[in-house]
Amino acid sequence: ARLAALRRYRILDTEPEQRFDDLTMLASHICDTPISLITLIDSDRQWFKSRVGLDLHETSRGVAFCAHAITQPGIMQVPDATSDARFRDNPFVTGAPNIRFYAGAPLVTPDGFALGTLCVIDLKPRTLSEGQLRALDALRRQVESQLELKRNLDELAAALAERDRAEAAQAALVGELRASLENIEKLAALMPFC
């Protein structure tokens, strides 16, 4: 059901969008982290809709910190990944980019499905202040709003395209009926002479 909800948003593998990039940039700035991401967790991968400070476009779901963050309510913080049993052997902790700190805020649909996260990452152990946590949560709500807006606009565009197709088909049918009626009228006009 969660994956079906993710598919409804038709956002995987789409081009970067300024509205999402602005929010990751703000998250990175407010939380003072070199890396910030908007992630979406697919069946076997973690895909990045927006990213600051990281060149990757996606990772395997098996190594995704965010795959853990979407299973719990609220912001998940990992103060030092090297001392966390879930992550200390993760290749992104033991190697580049050498993640030490992670905080991920789940992006949840109105019907309760966590699609991914807005997350921030640092290369040194730390925690976020209360103000940073509140700001990250506020930015999370903005990402969720943008996802809903995008989904609604996509659905509206599809409905308008369907309406245009129906109107074009109706216009063609009316044209055919008029032509048939004109032919019948011509035949009827010729009937007295036959």
mmCIF file of C-alpha atoms in Angstrom:
data_model
loop_
_atom_site.group_PDB
_atom_site.id
_atom_site.type_symbol
_atom_site.label_atom_id
_atom_site.label_comp_id
_atom_site.label_asym_id
_atom_site.label_seq_id
_atom_site.Cartn_x
_atom_site.Cartn_y
_atom_site.Cartn_z
ATOM 1 C CA ALA A 1 0.000 0.000 0.000
ATOM 2 C CA ARG A 2 2.899 2.364 0.745
ATOM 3 C CA LEU A 3 4.464 1.708 -2.657
ATOM 4 C CA ALA A 4 1.079 2.212 -4.346
ATOM 5 C CA ALA A 5 0.804 5.559 -2.564
ATOM 6 C CA LEU A 6 4.290 6.490 -3.783
ATOM 7 C CA ARG A 7 3.319 5.623 -7.387
ATOM 8 C CA ARG A 8 0.264 7.909 -7.168
ATOM 9 C CA TYR A 9 2.628 10.861 -6.870
ATOM 10 C CA ARG A 10 4.377 10.044 -10.180
ATOM 11 C CA ILE A 11 7.531 11.735 -8.890
ATOM 12 C CA LEU A 12 10.196 9.022 -9.110
ATOM 13 C CA ASP A 13 12.874 9.760 -11.720
ATOM 14 C CA THR A 14 11.512 13.237 -12.469
ATOM 15 C CA GLU A 15 13.732 16.211 -13.188
ATOM 16 C CA PRO A 16 14.982 18.492 -10.390
ATOM 17 C CA GLU A 17 12.527 21.220 -9.388
ATOM 18 C CA GLN A 18 13.403 24.555 -7.783
ATOM 19 C CA ARG A 19 10.580 24.305 -5.244
ATOM 20 C CA PHE A 20 12.155 21.157 -3.759
ATOM 21 C CA ASP A 21 15.761 22.326 -4.200
ATOM 22 C CA ASP A 22 14.976 25.494 -2.228
ATOM 23 C CA LEU A 23 13.749 23.413 0.715
ATOM 24 C CA THR A 24 16.822 21.151 0.815
ATOM 25 C CA MET A 25 19.062 24.205 0.610
ATOM 26 C CA LEU A 26 17.204 25.766 3.549
ATOM 27 C CA ALA A 27 17.407 22.542 5.564
ATOM 28 C CA SER A 28 21.164 22.349 5.006
ATOM 29 C CA HIS A 29 21.611 25.998 5.947
ATOM 30 C CA ILE A 30 19.358 25.962 9.037
ATOM 31 C CA CYS A 31 20.804 22.698 10.358
ATOM 32 C CA ASP A 32 24.367 23.706 9.388
ATOM 33 C CA THR A 33 25.026 20.437 7.560
ATOM 34 C CA PRO A 34 26.958 19.885 4.326
ATOM 35 C CA ILE A 35 24.370 17.408 3.004
ATOM 36 C CA SER A 36 20.595 17.631 2.767
ATOM 37 C CA LEU A 37 18.263 15.406 0.745
ATOM 38 C CA ILE A 38 14.649 14.837 -0.173
ATOM 39 C CA THR A 39 14.488 11.070 -0.509
ATOM 40 C CA LEU A 40 11.809 8.719 -1.753
ATOM 41 C CA ILE A 41 11.991 5.064 -0.730
ATOM 42 C CA ASP A 42 11.039 2.705 -3.559
ATOM 43 C CA SER A 43 10.864 -1.091 -3.292
ATOM 44 C CA ASP A 44 14.619 -1.601 -3.698
ATOM 45 C CA ARG A 45 16.181 1.844 -3.882
ATOM 46 C CA GLN A 46 16.326 5.244 -2.273
ATOM 47 C CA TRP A 47 15.957 7.951 -4.904
ATOM 48 C CA PHE A 48 16.833 11.613 -4.333
ATOM 49 C CA LYS A 49 14.310 14.149 -5.611
ATOM 50 C CA SER A 50 16.571 16.930 -4.388
ATOM 51 C CA ARG A 51 20.074 16.988 -2.997
ATOM 52 C CA VAL A 52 22.647 19.376 -1.584
ATOM 53 C CA GLY A 53 26.247 18.277 -1.094
ATOM 54 C CA LEU A 54 25.950 14.804 -2.631
ATOM 55 C CA ASP A 55 26.509 13.738 -6.243
ATOM 56 C CA LEU A 56 24.575 10.460 -6.082
ATOM 57 C CA HIS A 57 21.069 10.274 -7.566
ATOM 58 C CA GLU A 58 20.069 7.127 -5.663
ATOM 59 C CA THR A 59 21.329 4.339 -3.431
ATOM 60 C CA SER A 60 20.265 0.822 -2.617
ATOM 61 C CA ARG A 61 17.447 0.714 -0.085
ATOM 62 C CA GLY A 62 19.544 -1.725 1.952
ATOM 63 C CA VAL A 63 22.046 0.998 2.906
ATOM 64 C CA ALA A 64 19.527 3.837 3.264
ATOM 65 C CA PHE A 65 19.301 5.528 6.659
ATOM 66 C CA CYS A 66 15.956 6.901 5.457
ATOM 67 C CA ALA A 67 14.517 3.390 5.123
ATOM 68 C CA HIS A 68 14.750 3.259 8.928
ATOM 69 C CA ALA A 69 13.423 6.807 9.405
ATOM 70 C CA ILE A 70 10.168 6.114 7.546
ATOM 71 C CA THR A 71 9.258 3.313 9.957
ATOM 72 C CA GLN A 72 8.885 5.598 12.960
ATOM 73 C CA PRO A 73 6.986 8.797 13.733
ATOM 74 C CA GLY A 74 8.856 12.054 14.120
ATOM 75 C CA ILE A 75 12.422 12.964 13.305
ATOM 76 C CA MET A 76 14.962 10.167 13.650
ATOM 77 C CA GLN A 77 18.386 11.360 14.822
ATOM 78 C CA VAL A 78 21.582 9.329 14.709
ATOM 79 C CA PRO A 79 24.149 11.393 16.673
ATOM 80 C CA ASP A 80 27.131 9.154 15.742
ATOM 81 C CA ALA A 81 26.628 6.498 13.076
ATOM 82 C CA THR A 82 29.899 4.777 14.026
ATOM 83 C CA SER A 83 28.444 3.856 17.417
ATOM 84 C CA ASP A 84 24.971 2.851 16.150
ATOM 85 C CA ALA A 85 24.647 -0.910 15.532
ATOM 86 C CA ARG A 86 22.259 -0.300 12.607
ATOM 87 C CA PHE A 87 24.734 1.855 10.698
ATOM 88 C CA ARG A 88 28.338 1.359 11.874
ATOM 89 C CA ASP A 89 29.072 -1.151 9.059
ATOM 90 C CA ASN A 90 27.188 0.844 6.408
ATOM 91 C CA PRO A 91 29.447 1.559 3.394
ATOM 92 C CA PHE A 92 28.522 5.266 3.572
ATOM 93 C CA VAL A 93 29.771 5.329 7.164
ATOM 94 C CA THR A 94 32.919 3.229 6.663
ATOM 95 C CA GLY A 95 33.703 4.972 3.365
ATOM 96 C CA ALA A 96 32.811 8.114 1.427
ATOM 97 C CA PRO A 97 31.038 10.306 2.274
ATOM 98 C CA ASN A 98 31.847 9.116 5.850
ATOM 99 C CA ILE A 99 28.454 9.876 7.401
ATOM 100 C CA ARG A 100 28.575 10.480 11.124
ATOM 101 C CA PHE A 101 25.355 12.377 11.857
ATOM 102 C CA TYR A 102 21.899 11.857 10.352
ATOM 103 C CA ALA A 103 18.473 13.376 11.030
ATOM 104 C CA GLY A 104 15.501 12.367 8.901
ATOM 105 C CA ALA A 105 11.934 13.699 8.999
ATOM 106 C CA PRO A 106 9.445 11.300 7.343
ATOM 107 C CA LEU A 107 7.351 12.659 4.473
ATOM 108 C CA VAL A 108 3.876 11.306 5.166
ATOM 109 C CA THR A 109 0.844 11.392 2.867
ATOM 110 C CA PRO A 110 -2.551 12.594 4.144
ATOM 111 C CA ASP A 111 -3.616 8.926 4.308
ATOM 112 C CA GLY A 112 -0.639 8.037 6.523
ATOM 113 C CA PHE A 113 1.983 6.505 4.207
ATOM 114 C CA ALA A 114 5.638 7.523 4.663
ATOM 115 C CA LEU A 115 7.110 8.017 1.181
ATOM 116 C CA GLY A 116 10.602 9.164 2.118
ATOM 117 C CA THR A 117 12.299 11.865 4.149
ATOM 118 C CA LEU A 118 13.695 15.321 4.300
ATOM 119 C CA CYS A 119 17.062 14.584 5.876
ATOM 120 C CA VAL A 120 20.276 16.304 6.841
ATOM 121 C CA ILE A 121 23.679 14.644 7.143
ATOM 122 C CA ASP A 122 26.953 15.737 8.699
ATOM 123 C CA LEU A 123 30.458 14.315 8.578
ATOM 124 C CA LYS A 124 30.976 14.792 12.308
ATOM 125 C CA PRO A 125 28.988 13.480 15.296
ATOM 126 C CA ARG A 126 26.403 15.925 16.670
ATOM 127 C CA THR A 127 22.745 16.560 17.423
ATOM 128 C CA LEU A 128 20.329 19.228 16.285
ATOM 129 C CA SER A 129 19.176 21.969 18.639
ATOM 130 C CA GLU A 130 15.480 22.243 19.524
ATOM 131 C CA GLY A 131 15.190 25.200 17.152
ATOM 132 C CA GLN A 132 16.786 23.230 14.315
ATOM 133 C CA LEU A 133 14.472 20.284 14.966
ATOM 134 C CA ARG A 134 11.410 22.568 14.830
ATOM 135 C CA ALA A 135 12.703 24.186 11.627
ATOM 136 C CA LEU A 136 13.394 20.798 10.005
ATOM 137 C CA ASP A 137 9.878 19.696 10.917
ATOM 138 C CA ALA A 138 8.442 22.914 9.414
ATOM 139 C CA LEU A 139 10.405 22.315 6.212
ATOM 140 C CA ARG A 140 9.139 18.712 6.172
ATOM 141 C CA ARG A 141 5.573 20.030 6.170
ATOM 142 C CA GLN A 142 6.454 22.293 3.244
ATOM 143 C CA VAL A 143 7.891 19.351 1.272
ATOM 144 C CA GLU A 144 4.694 17.388 1.967
ATOM 145 C CA SER A 145 2.628 20.367 0.766
ATOM 146 C CA GLN A 146 4.688 20.627 -2.417
ATOM 147 C CA LEU A 147 4.281 16.899 -3.060
ATOM 148 C CA GLU A 148 0.490 17.226 -2.651
ATOM 149 C CA LEU A 149 0.410 20.305 -4.880
ATOM 150 C CA LYS A 150 2.405 18.511 -7.573
ATOM 151 C CA ARG A 151 0.118 15.456 -7.380
ATOM 152 C CA ASN A 152 -3.014 17.629 -7.579
ATOM 153 C CA LEU A 153 -1.654 19.624 -10.521
ATOM 154 C CA ASP A 154 -0.701 16.423 -12.356
ATOM 155 C CA GLU A 155 -4.195 14.992 -11.770
ATOM 156 C CA LEU A 156 -5.794 18.254 -12.937
ATOM 157 C CA ALA A 157 -3.641 18.279 -16.093
ATOM 158 C CA ALA A 158 -4.643 14.675 -16.823
ATOM 159 C CA ALA A 159 -8.338 15.507 -16.271
ATOM 160 C CA LEU A 160 -8.110 18.546 -18.550
ATOM 161 C CA ALA A 161 -6.367 16.506 -21.242
ATOM 162 C CA GLU A 162 -9.111 13.869 -20.997
ATOM 163 C CA ARG A 163 -11.766 16.585 -21.234
ATOM 164 C CA ASP A 164 -10.041 18.000 -24.329
ATOM 165 C CA ARG A 165 -9.967 14.523 -25.924
ATOM 166 C CA ALA A 166 -13.661 14.018 -25.118
ATOM 167 C CA GLU A 167 -14.575 17.444 -26.520
ATOM 168 C CA ALA A 168 -12.584 16.742 -29.693
ATOM 169 C CA ALA A 169 -14.319 13.387 -30.110
ATOM 170 C CA GLN A 170 -17.690 15.024 -29.513
ATOM 171 C CA ALA A 171 -16.941 17.759 -32.065
ATOM 172 C CA ALA A 172 -15.923 15.116 -34.627
ATOM 173 C CA LEU A 173 -19.139 13.175 -33.975
ATOM 174 C CA VAL A 174 -21.268 16.315 -34.314
ATOM 175 C CA GLY A 175 -19.488 17.068 -37.592
ATOM 176 C CA GLU A 176 -20.202 13.569 -38.885
ATOM 177 C CA LEU A 177 -23.861 13.818 -37.829
ATOM 178 C CA ARG A 178 -24.222 17.206 -39.564
ATOM 179 C CA ALA A 179 -22.669 15.832 -42.744
ATOM 180 C CA SER A 180 -25.006 12.811 -42.604
ATOM 181 C CA LEU A 181 -28.011 15.070 -42.011
ATOM 182 C CA GLU A 182 -27.024 17.268 -44.960
ATOM 183 C CA ASN A 183 -26.757 14.175 -47.158
ATOM 184 C CA ILE A 184 -30.200 12.994 -45.998
ATOM 185 C CA GLU A 185 -31.663 16.441 -46.715
ATOM 186 C CA LYS A 186 -30.131 16.398 -50.219
ATOM 187 C CA LEU A 187 -31.532 12.944 -50.847
ATOM 188 C CA ALA A 188 -34.945 14.027 -49.546
ATOM 189 C CA ALA A 189 -34.883 17.049 -51.849
ATOM 190 C CA LEU A 190 -34.201 14.736 -54.816
ATOM 191 C CA MET A 191 -36.954 12.273 -53.885
ATOM 192 C CA PRO A 192 -39.882 14.144 -55.553
ATOM 193 C CA PHE A 193 -38.068 13.897 -58.875
ATOM 194 C CA CYS A 194 -37.513 10.157 -58.714
#
